[in-house]
PDB file of C-alpha atoms in Angstrom:
ATOM      1  CA  MET E 299     -11.591   2.811   2.350  1.00 94.00           C
ATOM      2  CA  LYS E 300      -8.790   0.511   1.681  1.00 97.00           C
ATOM      3  CA  ILE E 301      -7.821   0.674  -1.637  1.00 97.00           C
ATOM      4  CA  ASN E 302      -7.714  -3.054  -2.128  1.00 96.00           C
ATOM      5  CA  LYS E 303     -11.264  -3.367  -1.058  1.00 95.00           C
ATOM      6  CA  LEU E 304     -12.218  -1.208  -4.044  1.00 94.00           C
ATOM      7  CA  PHE E 305     -10.714  -4.019  -6.237  1.00 93.00           C
ATOM      8  CA  LEU E 306     -13.414  -6.443  -5.154  1.00 87.00           C
ATOM      9  CA  PRO E 307     -16.432  -4.561  -6.785  1.00 88.00           C
ATOM     10  CA  ASN E 308     -14.466  -2.955  -9.492  1.00 86.00           C
ATOM     11  CA  LYS E 309     -12.489  -4.524 -12.239  1.00 90.00           C
ATOM     12  CA  LYS E 310     -11.123  -1.432 -13.126  1.00 95.00           C
ATOM     13  CA  THR E 311     -10.070   1.804 -11.255  1.00 96.00           C
ATOM     14  CA  PHE E 312      -9.356   5.113 -12.283  1.00 96.00           C
ATOM     15  CA  SER E 313      -6.921   7.379 -10.007  1.00 96.00           C
ATOM     16  CA  PHE E 314      -5.174  10.501 -10.145  1.00 94.00           C
ATOM     17  CA  GLU E 315      -1.790  11.596  -8.562  1.00 95.00           C
ATOM     18  CA  PHE E 316      -1.105  15.141  -7.456  1.00 91.00           C
ATOM     19  CA  PHE E 317       1.709  16.786  -5.483  1.00 88.00           C
ATOM     20  CA  PRO E 318       1.494  19.228  -2.720  1.00 87.00           C
ATOM     21  CA  PRO E 319       1.375  23.044  -4.214  1.00 81.00           C
ATOM     22  CA  LYS E 320       4.736  25.097  -3.140  1.00 77.00           C
ATOM     23  CA  ASP E 321       3.345  28.489  -2.805  1.00 69.00           C
ATOM     24  CA  TYR E 322       0.137  30.543  -2.909  1.00 61.00           C
ATOM     25  CA  MET E 323      -0.627  30.833  -6.626  1.00 67.00           C
ATOM     26  CA  THR E 324       0.566  27.536  -7.236  1.00 73.00           C
ATOM     27  CA  ALA E 325      -2.226  26.594  -4.475  1.00 72.00           C
ATOM     28  CA  VAL E 326      -4.619  28.713  -6.152  1.00 68.00           C
ATOM     29  CA  ARG E 327      -4.351  27.288  -9.517  1.00 72.00           C
ATOM     30  CA  PHE E 328      -4.213  23.713  -7.737  1.00 75.00           C
ATOM     31  CA  GLY E 329      -7.427  24.411  -6.226  1.00 75.00           C
ATOM     32  CA  ILE E 330      -9.184  25.008  -9.551  1.00 71.00           C
ATOM     33  CA  ASN E 331      -7.597  21.850 -11.178  1.00 76.00           C
ATOM     34  CA  VAL E 332      -8.699  19.927  -8.389  1.00 79.00           C
ATOM     35  CA  GLY E 333     -12.313  21.050  -8.534  1.00 78.00           C
ATOM     36  CA  GLN E 334     -12.101  19.758 -12.292  1.00 81.00           C
ATOM     37  CA  LEU E 335     -10.681  16.579 -11.519  1.00 82.00           C
ATOM     38  CA  MET E 336     -13.002  15.809  -8.571  1.00 81.00           C
ATOM     39  CA  SER E 337     -16.175  16.102 -10.983  1.00 83.00           C
ATOM     40  CA  LEU E 338     -14.696  12.821 -12.495  1.00 88.00           C
ATOM     41  CA  LYS E 339     -15.254  10.901  -9.198  1.00 90.00           C
ATOM     42  CA  PRO E 340     -11.749   9.015  -9.176  1.00 93.00           C
ATOM     43  CA  SER E 341     -11.530   5.651  -7.463  1.00 96.00           C
ATOM     44  CA  PHE E 342      -8.720   7.245  -5.389  1.00 96.00           C
ATOM     45  CA  VAL E 343      -6.126   9.718  -5.366  1.00 95.00           C
ATOM     46  CA  SER E 344      -2.534   9.991  -4.327  1.00 96.00           C
ATOM     47  CA  ILE E 345      -0.209  12.411  -2.981  1.00 95.00           C
ATOM     48  CA  THR E 346       3.513  12.786  -3.642  1.00 93.00           C
ATOM     49  CA  TYR E 347       6.123  13.011  -0.922  1.00 90.00           C
ATOM     50  CA  GLY E 348       9.068  15.389  -1.659  1.00 75.00           C
ATOM     51  CA  ALA E 349      12.754  14.209  -1.701  1.00 66.00           C
ATOM     52  CA  GLY E 350      13.864  13.242   1.801  1.00 63.00           C
ATOM     53  CA  GLY E 351      10.388  14.116   3.194  1.00 63.00           C
ATOM     54  CA  SER E 352      10.652  17.757   2.163  1.00 64.00           C
ATOM     55  CA  SER E 353       7.034  18.130   1.605  1.00 78.00           C
ATOM     56  CA  ARG E 354       6.238  16.087   4.652  1.00 82.00           C
ATOM     57  CA  ASP E 355       3.597  18.852   6.113  1.00 88.00           C
ATOM     58  CA  ASN E 356       2.249  19.629   2.777  1.00 88.00           C
ATOM     59  CA  THR E 357       1.534  15.860   1.783  1.00 92.00           C
ATOM     60  CA  PHE E 358      -0.163  15.132   4.959  1.00 93.00           C
ATOM     61  CA  ASP E 359      -2.175  18.317   4.850  1.00 91.00           C
ATOM     62  CA  LEU E 360      -3.301  17.659   1.494  1.00 91.00           C
ATOM     63  CA  VAL E 361      -4.070  14.020   2.225  1.00 93.00           C
ATOM     64  CA  ASP E 362      -5.996  15.124   5.391  1.00 93.00           C
ATOM     65  CA  PHE E 363      -7.904  17.704   3.204  1.00 90.00           C
ATOM     66  CA  PHE E 364      -8.792  15.249   0.312  1.00 91.00           C
ATOM     67  CA  GLN E 365      -9.764  12.292   2.785  1.00 93.00           C
ATOM     68  CA  ASN E 366     -11.713  14.193   5.664  1.00 94.00           C
ATOM     69  CA  GLU E 367     -12.942  17.428   3.742  1.00 90.00           C
ATOM     70  CA  LEU E 368     -13.749  16.016   0.296  1.00 89.00           C
ATOM     71  CA  GLY E 369     -14.430  12.534   1.278  1.00 91.00           C
ATOM     72  CA  LEU E 370     -12.291  10.732  -1.084  1.00 93.00           C
ATOM     73  CA  THR E 371     -10.480   7.558  -0.850  1.00 96.00           C
ATOM     74  CA  CYS E 372      -6.697   8.954  -0.647  1.00 96.00           C
ATOM     75  CA  MET E 373      -3.251   7.564  -0.682  1.00 97.00           C
ATOM     76  CA  ALA E 374      -0.316   9.055   1.104  1.00 97.00           C
ATOM     77  CA  HIS E 375       3.161   8.617  -0.843  1.00 96.00           C
ATOM     78  CA  TYR E 376       5.847   7.954   1.907  1.00 96.00           C
ATOM     79  CA  THR E 377       9.696   7.661   1.141  1.00 93.00           C
ATOM     80  CA  VAL E 378      12.388   5.902   3.357  1.00 90.00           C
ATOM     81  CA  VAL E 379      15.392   7.728   2.533  1.00 85.00           C
ATOM     82  CA  GLY E 380      16.782   9.858   5.269  1.00 80.00           C
ATOM     83  CA  ALA E 381      13.895   8.587   7.529  1.00 89.00           C
ATOM     84  CA  THR E 382      14.786   6.979  11.123  1.00 92.00           C
ATOM     85  CA  LEU E 383      12.782   4.156  12.492  1.00 95.00           C
ATOM     86  CA  GLU E 384      11.203   6.682  15.142  1.00 95.00           C
ATOM     87  CA  LYS E 385      10.313   9.219  12.517  1.00 94.00           C
ATOM     88  CA  ILE E 386       8.637   6.581  10.266  1.00 96.00           C
ATOM     89  CA  ALA E 387       6.562   5.259  13.375  1.00 97.00           C
ATOM     90  CA  TYR E 388       5.628   8.677  14.064  1.00 96.00           C
ATOM     91  CA  ASP E 389       4.310   9.627  10.607  1.00 96.00           C
ATOM     92  CA  MET E 390       2.325   6.525  10.199  1.00 97.00           C
ATOM     93  CA  ARG E 391       0.717   6.995  13.579  1.00 98.00           C
ATOM     94  CA  THR E 392      -0.183  10.687  12.400  1.00 97.00           C
ATOM     95  CA  LEU E 393      -1.544   9.417   9.103  1.00 97.00           C
ATOM     96  CA  GLN E 394      -3.273   6.632  11.009  1.00 97.00           C
ATOM     97  CA  ASP E 395      -4.969   9.270  13.201  1.00 97.00           C
ATOM     98  CA  MET E 396      -6.214  11.053  10.385  1.00 96.00           C
ATOM     99  CA  GLY E 397      -8.083   8.163   9.322  1.00 96.00           C
ATOM    100  CA  VAL E 398      -5.925   7.642   6.296  1.00 97.00           C
ATOM    101  CA  GLU E 399      -5.923   3.996   5.377  1.00 98.00           C
ATOM    102  CA  ASN E 400      -3.855   3.789   2.231  1.00 98.00           C
ATOM    103  CA  VAL E 401      -0.050   4.379   1.853  1.00 98.00           C
ATOM    104  CA  MET E 402       2.318   4.248  -1.170  1.00 98.00           C
ATOM    105  CA  LEU E 403       5.656   3.104   0.228  1.00 97.00           C
ATOM    106  CA  LEU E 404       8.827   3.915  -1.842  1.00 96.00           C
ATOM    107  CA  ARG E 405      12.586   4.051  -1.310  1.00 91.00           C
ATOM    108  CA  GLY E 406      12.688   7.671  -2.675  1.00 82.00           C
ATOM    109  CA  ASP E 407      15.199   9.589  -4.463  1.00 70.00           C
ATOM    110  CA  PRO E 408      19.014  10.119  -3.269  1.00 61.00           C
ATOM    111  CA  PRO E 409      19.591  13.576  -1.247  1.00 57.00           C
ATOM    112  CA  LYS E 410      19.613  16.621  -3.781  1.00 63.00           C
ATOM    113  CA  GLY E 411      23.070  16.850  -5.439  1.00 57.00           C
ATOM    114  CA  SER E 412      23.940  13.062  -5.034  1.00 58.00           C
ATOM    115  CA  LYS E 413      23.591  10.215  -7.343  1.00 61.00           C
ATOM    116  CA  VAL E 414      24.058   7.469  -4.248  1.00 60.00           C
ATOM    117  CA  PHE E 415      21.884   6.566  -1.529  1.00 63.00           C
ATOM    118  CA  PRO E 416      23.686   6.628   1.649  1.00 66.00           C
ATOM    119  CA  GLU E 417      23.243   4.013   4.178  1.00 72.00           C
ATOM    120  CA  ASN E 418      20.687   4.781   6.633  1.00 75.00           C
ATOM    121  CA  PRO E 419      21.669   3.081  10.118  1.00 71.00           C
ATOM    122  CA  ASP E 420      18.694   4.324  12.022  1.00 76.00           C
ATOM    123  CA  GLY E 421      15.942   3.330   9.626  1.00 80.00           C
ATOM    124  CA  PHE E 422      15.668   1.346   6.147  1.00 88.00           C
ATOM    125  CA  ASN E 423      17.550   1.307   3.080  1.00 86.00           C
ATOM    126  CA  TYR E 424      14.947  -0.237   0.735  1.00 91.00           C
ATOM    127  CA  ALA E 425      11.328  -0.241   0.055  1.00 95.00           C
ATOM    128  CA  SER E 426      10.574  -3.685   0.842  1.00 97.00           C
ATOM    129  CA  ASP E 427      11.992  -3.229   4.471  1.00 95.00           C
ATOM    130  CA  LEU E 428       9.908  -0.053   4.927  1.00 97.00           C
ATOM    131  CA  ILE E 429       6.766  -2.135   3.802  1.00 98.00           C
ATOM    132  CA  SER E 430       7.580  -5.303   6.033  1.00 98.00           C
ATOM    133  CA  PHE E 431       8.115  -2.721   8.890  1.00 97.00           C
ATOM    134  CA  VAL E 432       4.575  -0.744   8.311  1.00 98.00           C
ATOM    135  CA  LYS E 433       2.726  -4.091   7.614  1.00 98.00           C
ATOM    136  CA  LYS E 434       3.804  -5.721  10.759  1.00 98.00           C
ATOM    137  CA  ASN E 435       3.152  -2.465  12.896  1.00 98.00           C
ATOM    138  CA  PHE E 436       0.150  -0.840  11.241  1.00 98.00           C
ATOM    139  CA  ASP E 437      -3.269  -1.436   9.626  1.00 97.00           C
ATOM    140  CA  PHE E 438      -2.740   0.355   6.163  1.00 98.00           C
ATOM    141  CA  CYS E 439      -3.494  -0.716   2.391  1.00 98.00           C
ATOM    142  CA  ILE E 440       0.216  -0.538   0.956  1.00 98.00           C
ATOM    143  CA  GLY E 441       0.880   0.223  -2.604  1.00 98.00           C
ATOM    144  CA  ALA E 442       4.267  -0.001  -4.259  1.00 98.00           C
ATOM    145  CA  ALA E 443       6.173   0.815  -7.457  1.00 98.00           C
ATOM    146  CA  ALA E 444       6.678  -1.414 -10.311  1.00 98.00           C
ATOM    147  CA  TYR E 445       9.081  -0.689 -13.383  1.00 97.00           C
ATOM    148  CA  PRO E 446       7.850  -2.049 -16.650  1.00 98.00           C
ATOM    149  CA  GLU E 447      11.101  -1.208 -18.142  1.00 97.00           C
ATOM    150  CA  LYS E 448      13.260  -2.112 -15.369  1.00 96.00           C
ATOM    151  CA  HIS E 449      14.154   0.165 -12.394  1.00 93.00           C
ATOM    152  CA  ILE E 450      17.182   2.219 -13.587  1.00 90.00           C
ATOM    153  CA  GLU E 451      19.612   0.652 -11.111  1.00 89.00           C
ATOM    154  CA  ALA E 452      18.618  -2.757 -11.401  1.00 92.00           C
ATOM    155  CA  ALA E 453      21.271  -5.121 -13.084  1.00 94.00           C
ATOM    156  CA  SER E 454      18.686  -7.095 -15.158  1.00 96.00           C
ATOM    157  CA  MET E 455      14.903  -7.252 -15.348  1.00 97.00           C
ATOM    158  CA  ASP E 456      14.893 -10.671 -13.643  1.00 97.00           C
ATOM    159  CA  ASP E 457      16.876  -8.840 -10.695  1.00 97.00           C
ATOM    160  CA  ASP E 458      14.075  -6.049 -10.567  1.00 97.00           C
ATOM    161  CA  LEU E 459      11.507  -8.661 -10.600  1.00 98.00           C
ATOM    162  CA  ASP E 460      12.982 -10.376  -7.662  1.00 98.00           C
ATOM    163  CA  ASN E 461      13.269  -6.871  -5.811  1.00 97.00           C
ATOM    164  CA  LEU E 462       9.483  -6.566  -6.727  1.00 98.00           C
ATOM    165  CA  LYS E 463       8.534  -9.938  -5.298  1.00 98.00           C
ATOM    166  CA  ARG E 464      10.199  -8.997  -1.849  1.00 98.00           C
ATOM    167  CA  LYS E 465       8.138  -5.905  -1.756  1.00 98.00           C
ATOM    168  CA  VAL E 466       4.945  -8.196  -2.369  1.00 98.00           C
ATOM    169  CA  ASP E 467       6.150 -10.824  -0.075  1.00 98.00           C
ATOM    170  CA  ALA E 468       6.865  -7.905   2.623  1.00 98.00           C
ATOM    171  CA  GLY E 469       3.049  -6.968   2.254  1.00 98.00           C
ATOM    172  CA  ALA E 470       2.516  -4.636  -0.580  1.00 98.00           C
ATOM    173  CA  ASP E 471      -1.196  -4.992  -1.512  1.00 98.00           C
ATOM    174  CA  PHE E 472      -1.178  -3.560  -5.106  1.00 98.00           C
ATOM    175  CA  LEU E 473       1.378  -2.180  -7.505  1.00 98.00           C
ATOM    176  CA  VAL E 474       1.242   1.187  -9.679  1.00 98.00           C
ATOM    177  CA  THR E 475       3.920   1.264 -12.818  1.00 98.00           C
ATOM    178  CA  GLN E 476       6.175   3.891 -13.597  1.00 97.00           C
ATOM    179  CA  MET E 477       5.272   5.707 -16.653  1.00 97.00           C
ATOM    180  CA  PHE E 478       6.007   3.989 -20.064  1.00 97.00           C
ATOM    181  CA  PHE E 479       4.768   4.738 -23.597  1.00 97.00           C
ATOM    182  CA  ASP E 480       5.001   1.461 -25.394  1.00 97.00           C
ATOM    183  CA  ASN E 481       1.901  -1.030 -24.088  1.00 98.00           C
ATOM    184  CA  ASP E 482       4.117  -4.153 -24.948  1.00 98.00           C
ATOM    185  CA  TYR E 483       6.510  -3.552 -21.975  1.00 98.00           C
ATOM    186  CA  TYR E 484       3.564  -3.457 -19.633  1.00 98.00           C
ATOM    187  CA  TRP E 485       2.266  -6.779 -20.955  1.00 98.00           C
ATOM    188  CA  GLU E 486       5.602  -8.442 -20.971  1.00 98.00           C
ATOM    189  CA  PHE E 487       6.137  -7.101 -17.500  1.00 98.00           C
ATOM    190  CA  LEU E 488       2.709  -8.480 -16.358  1.00 98.00           C
ATOM    191  CA  ASP E 489       3.610 -11.987 -17.806  1.00 98.00           C
ATOM    192  CA  ASN E 490       6.857 -12.060 -16.177  1.00 97.00           C
ATOM    193  CA  ALA E 491       5.633 -10.761 -12.859  1.00 98.00           C
ATOM    194  CA  VAL E 492       3.102 -13.845 -12.619  1.00 97.00           C
ATOM    195  CA  GLN E 493       5.901 -16.233 -13.346  1.00 97.00           C
ATOM    196  CA  LYS E 494       7.530 -14.907 -10.269  1.00 97.00           C
ATOM    197  CA  GLY E 495       4.695 -15.676  -8.441  1.00 97.00           C
ATOM    198  CA  ILE E 496       3.067 -11.989  -8.139  1.00 98.00           C
ATOM    199  CA  GLY E 497      -0.466 -12.044  -8.266  1.00 96.00           C
ATOM    200  CA  GLU E 498      -1.335  -8.632  -6.929  1.00 97.00           C
ATOM    201  CA  ARG E 499      -3.146  -5.950  -9.268  1.00 98.00           C
ATOM    202  CA  ILE E 500      -0.752  -3.868 -11.423  1.00 98.00           C
ATOM    203  CA  ILE E 501      -1.991  -0.830 -12.369  1.00 98.00           C
ATOM    204  CA  PRO E 502      -0.454   0.983 -15.355  1.00 98.00           C
ATOM    205  CA  GLY E 503       0.705   4.486 -14.735  1.00 98.00           C
ATOM    206  CA  ILE E 504       0.030   7.047 -17.573  1.00 98.00           C
ATOM    207  CA  ILE E 505       1.391  10.627 -18.129  1.00 97.00           C
ATOM    208  CA  PRO E 506      -0.280  12.942 -20.646  1.00 95.00           C
ATOM    209  CA  ILE E 507       2.888  14.892 -22.069  1.00 96.00           C
ATOM    210  CA  THR E 508       2.457  18.466 -21.916  1.00 94.00           C
ATOM    211  CA  SER E 509       5.832  19.647 -22.378  1.00 95.00           C
ATOM    212  CA  TYR E 510       8.844  18.121 -24.407  1.00 95.00           C
ATOM    213  CA  THR E 511      11.753  19.093 -22.563  1.00 95.00           C
ATOM    214  CA  GLN E 512       9.673  17.880 -19.147  1.00 95.00           C
ATOM    215  CA  ILE E 513       9.070  14.583 -20.491  1.00 96.00           C
ATOM    216  CA  LYS E 514      12.690  14.005 -21.851  1.00 95.00           C
ATOM    217  CA  ARG E 515      13.966  14.883 -18.567  1.00 93.00           C
ATOM    218  CA  PHE E 516      11.480  12.314 -16.788  1.00 93.00           C
ATOM    219  CA  ALA E 517      12.461   9.858 -19.153  1.00 94.00           C
ATOM    220  CA  GLU E 518      16.159  10.202 -18.363  1.00 91.00           C
ATOM    221  CA  ILE E 519      15.455   9.903 -14.556  1.00 87.00           C
ATOM    222  CA  SER E 520      13.414   7.273 -14.614  1.00 90.00           C
ATOM    223  CA  GLY E 521      14.716   5.066 -17.347  1.00 91.00           C
ATOM    224  CA  ALA E 522      11.545   5.077 -19.312  1.00 95.00           C
ATOM    225  CA  LYS E 523      12.009   4.979 -23.153  1.00 96.00           C
ATOM    226  CA  ILE E 524      10.396   7.350 -25.548  1.00 96.00           C
ATOM    227  CA  PRO E 525       9.774   5.445 -28.794  1.00 96.00           C
ATOM    228  CA  GLU E 526      11.738   7.098 -31.730  1.00 95.00           C
ATOM    229  CA  GLN E 527       8.192   7.854 -33.400  1.00 95.00           C
ATOM    230  CA  ILE E 528       6.937   9.741 -30.618  1.00 96.00           C
ATOM    231  CA  GLU E 529      10.182  11.781 -29.953  1.00 95.00           C
ATOM    232  CA  LYS E 530      10.048  12.677 -33.703  1.00 95.00           C
ATOM    233  CA  GLN E 531       6.739  13.921 -33.469  1.00 95.00           C
ATOM    234  CA  LEU E 532       7.297  15.818 -30.308  1.00 96.00           C
ATOM    235  CA  ALA E 533      10.735  17.210 -31.367  1.00 95.00           C
ATOM    236  CA  GLU E 534       9.351  18.748 -34.432  1.00 96.00           C
ATOM    237  CA  VAL E 535       6.729  21.198 -32.780  1.00 97.00           C
ATOM    238  CA  GLN E 536       8.636  21.339 -29.289  1.00 95.00           C
ATOM    239  CA  ALA E 537       8.414  25.032 -29.599  1.00 95.00           C
ATOM    240  CA  ASP E 538       4.355  25.182 -29.825  1.00 97.00           C
ATOM    241  CA  LYS E 539       2.965  24.322 -26.475  1.00 94.00           C
ATOM    242  CA  GLN E 540      -0.471  23.557 -27.829  1.00 96.00           C
ATOM    243  CA  LYS E 541       0.700  21.209 -30.682  1.00 97.00           C
ATOM    244  CA  VAL E 542       2.875  19.334 -27.886  1.00 96.00           C
ATOM    245  CA  TYR E 543      -0.178  19.216 -25.840  1.00 95.00           C
ATOM    246  CA  GLU E 544      -2.297  17.733 -28.616  1.00 96.00           C
ATOM    247  CA  ILE E 545       0.201  15.056 -29.597  1.00 97.00           C
ATOM    248  CA  GLY E 546       0.878  14.382 -25.918  1.00 96.00           C
ATOM    249  CA  LEU E 547      -2.892  14.048 -25.181  1.00 96.00           C
ATOM    250  CA  ASN E 548      -3.402  11.780 -28.436  1.00 96.00           C
ATOM    251  CA  ILE E 549      -0.793   9.373 -27.397  1.00 97.00           C
ATOM    252  CA  ALA E 550      -2.166   8.927 -23.627  1.00 97.00           C
ATOM    253  CA  LYS E 551      -5.708   8.425 -25.232  1.00 97.00           C
ATOM    254  CA  LYS E 552      -4.717   5.696 -27.502  1.00 97.00           C
ATOM    255  CA  GLN E 553      -2.423   4.084 -24.913  1.00 97.00           C
ATOM    256  CA  SER E 554      -5.039   4.092 -22.179  1.00 97.00           C
ATOM    257  CA  LEU E 555      -7.836   2.650 -24.425  1.00 97.00           C
ATOM    258  CA  ASP E 556      -5.439  -0.004 -25.777  1.00 98.00           C
ATOM    259  CA  LEU E 557      -4.576  -1.253 -22.277  1.00 98.00           C
ATOM    260  CA  LEU E 558      -8.373  -1.143 -21.125  1.00 97.00           C
ATOM    261  CA  LYS E 559      -9.491  -2.933 -24.207  1.00 96.00           C
ATOM    262  CA  ASP E 560      -6.768  -5.518 -23.497  1.00 97.00           C
ATOM    263  CA  GLY E 561      -7.755  -5.949 -20.119  1.00 96.00           C
ATOM    264  CA  ALA E 562      -5.619  -3.425 -17.778  1.00 98.00           C
ATOM    265  CA  PRO E 563      -7.248  -3.204 -14.368  1.00 97.00           C
ATOM    266  CA  GLY E 564      -7.542   0.366 -14.799  1.00 97.00           C
ATOM    267  CA  ILE E 565      -5.563   3.790 -15.115  1.00 97.00           C
ATOM    268  CA  HIS E 566      -3.373   5.743 -12.724  1.00 98.00           C
ATOM    269  CA  VAL E 567      -2.960   9.069 -14.381  1.00 96.00           C
ATOM    270  CA  PHE E 568       0.155  11.272 -13.262  1.00 96.00           C
ATOM    271  CA  THR E 569      -1.567  14.523 -13.572  1.00 92.00           C
ATOM    272  CA  LEU E 570       1.461  16.920 -12.565  1.00 88.00           C
ATOM    273  CA  ASN E 571      -1.479  19.066 -11.187  1.00 86.00           C
ATOM    274  CA  LYS E 572      -2.652  19.669 -14.726  1.00 83.00           C
ATOM    275  CA  SER E 573      -6.432  18.964 -14.871  1.00 83.00           C
ATOM    276  CA  ARG E 574      -7.124  19.803 -18.824  1.00 88.00           C
ATOM    277  CA  ALA E 575      -5.024  16.624 -19.996  1.00 91.00           C
ATOM    278  CA  ALA E 576      -6.471  14.451 -17.289  1.00 91.00           C
ATOM    279  CA  VAL E 577      -9.933  15.507 -17.675  1.00 91.00           C
ATOM    280  CA  GLU E 578      -9.702  15.093 -21.520  1.00 93.00           C
ATOM    281  CA  LEU E 579      -7.920  11.687 -21.355  1.00 94.00           C
ATOM    282  CA  TYR E 580     -10.628  10.406 -18.856  1.00 93.00           C
ATOM    283  CA  ASP E 581     -13.575  11.980 -20.908  1.00 91.00           C
ATOM    284  CA  HIS E 582     -12.118  10.145 -23.991  1.00 92.00           C
ATOM    285  CA  ILE E 583     -12.411   6.570 -22.225  1.00 93.00           C
ATOM    286  CA  PRO E 584     -15.879   4.908 -23.360  1.00 91.00           C
ATOM    287  CA  LYS E 585     -18.219   4.146 -20.529  1.00 87.00           C
ATOM    288  CA  ILE E 586     -17.893   0.397 -21.275  1.00 86.00           C
ATOM    289  CA  TYR E 587     -14.307   0.708 -19.869  1.00 87.00           C
ATOM    290  CA  LYS E 588     -15.162   2.619 -17.091  1.00 84.00           C
TER     291      LYS E 588
END
């Protein structure tokens, strides 16, 4: 089913993001984790796409498994960096032939070892161009990324919102945000998006913190700010994995519940393939908000 069709009868959706396992043991652990998460009956699941298409086969295989073996509504991530027009068309046809109806279309990360995005004369340079091409040539529901604290490369929030509007005008049907830890960023972003004429559903992305060093790295890459109080809490116990887990989970619980109480249209959980935190987070949400 197309994800935007789920929005009609469901005021709120609860979804989970996975990345493809890299080796046998990771796959075994992943299988156990997926089993736990599937018991939650998510609205949909999404599968990430490695930098430069490095996980293309694993991503597509996992999407196929979730979609056609487990019967879940599934969304395949796809990035434009380094992809030729011919490859994009081929990959979209492959997903279409699998019966996949949902794609998350992104620019992606620069090539490994580089901070600069190379020009792509045989493809596209921006997510909005990719979205436009897929919308015109294929029948997918299209998700796109939004940045409550501004994309790290954008000159200003206004410029970032203009870019988001280009993605929506090109054909994005809904948006999922980058992680954030202060809900005020989300609500202010939502207000600004509406003023730009963006009326599509914007689902907040939440990451339960399970590692201090990992979340610091993610925040640096994405430009997301870790509030001083949260960073202090985590720094004081960073050597104790269980305490970091407990603090991180409590932060995600409070953040998610506050968002839902205030009217957010659901939660998209970046699981990092770790089920325990995602399951506990979801179980904490009262039925009234599900």
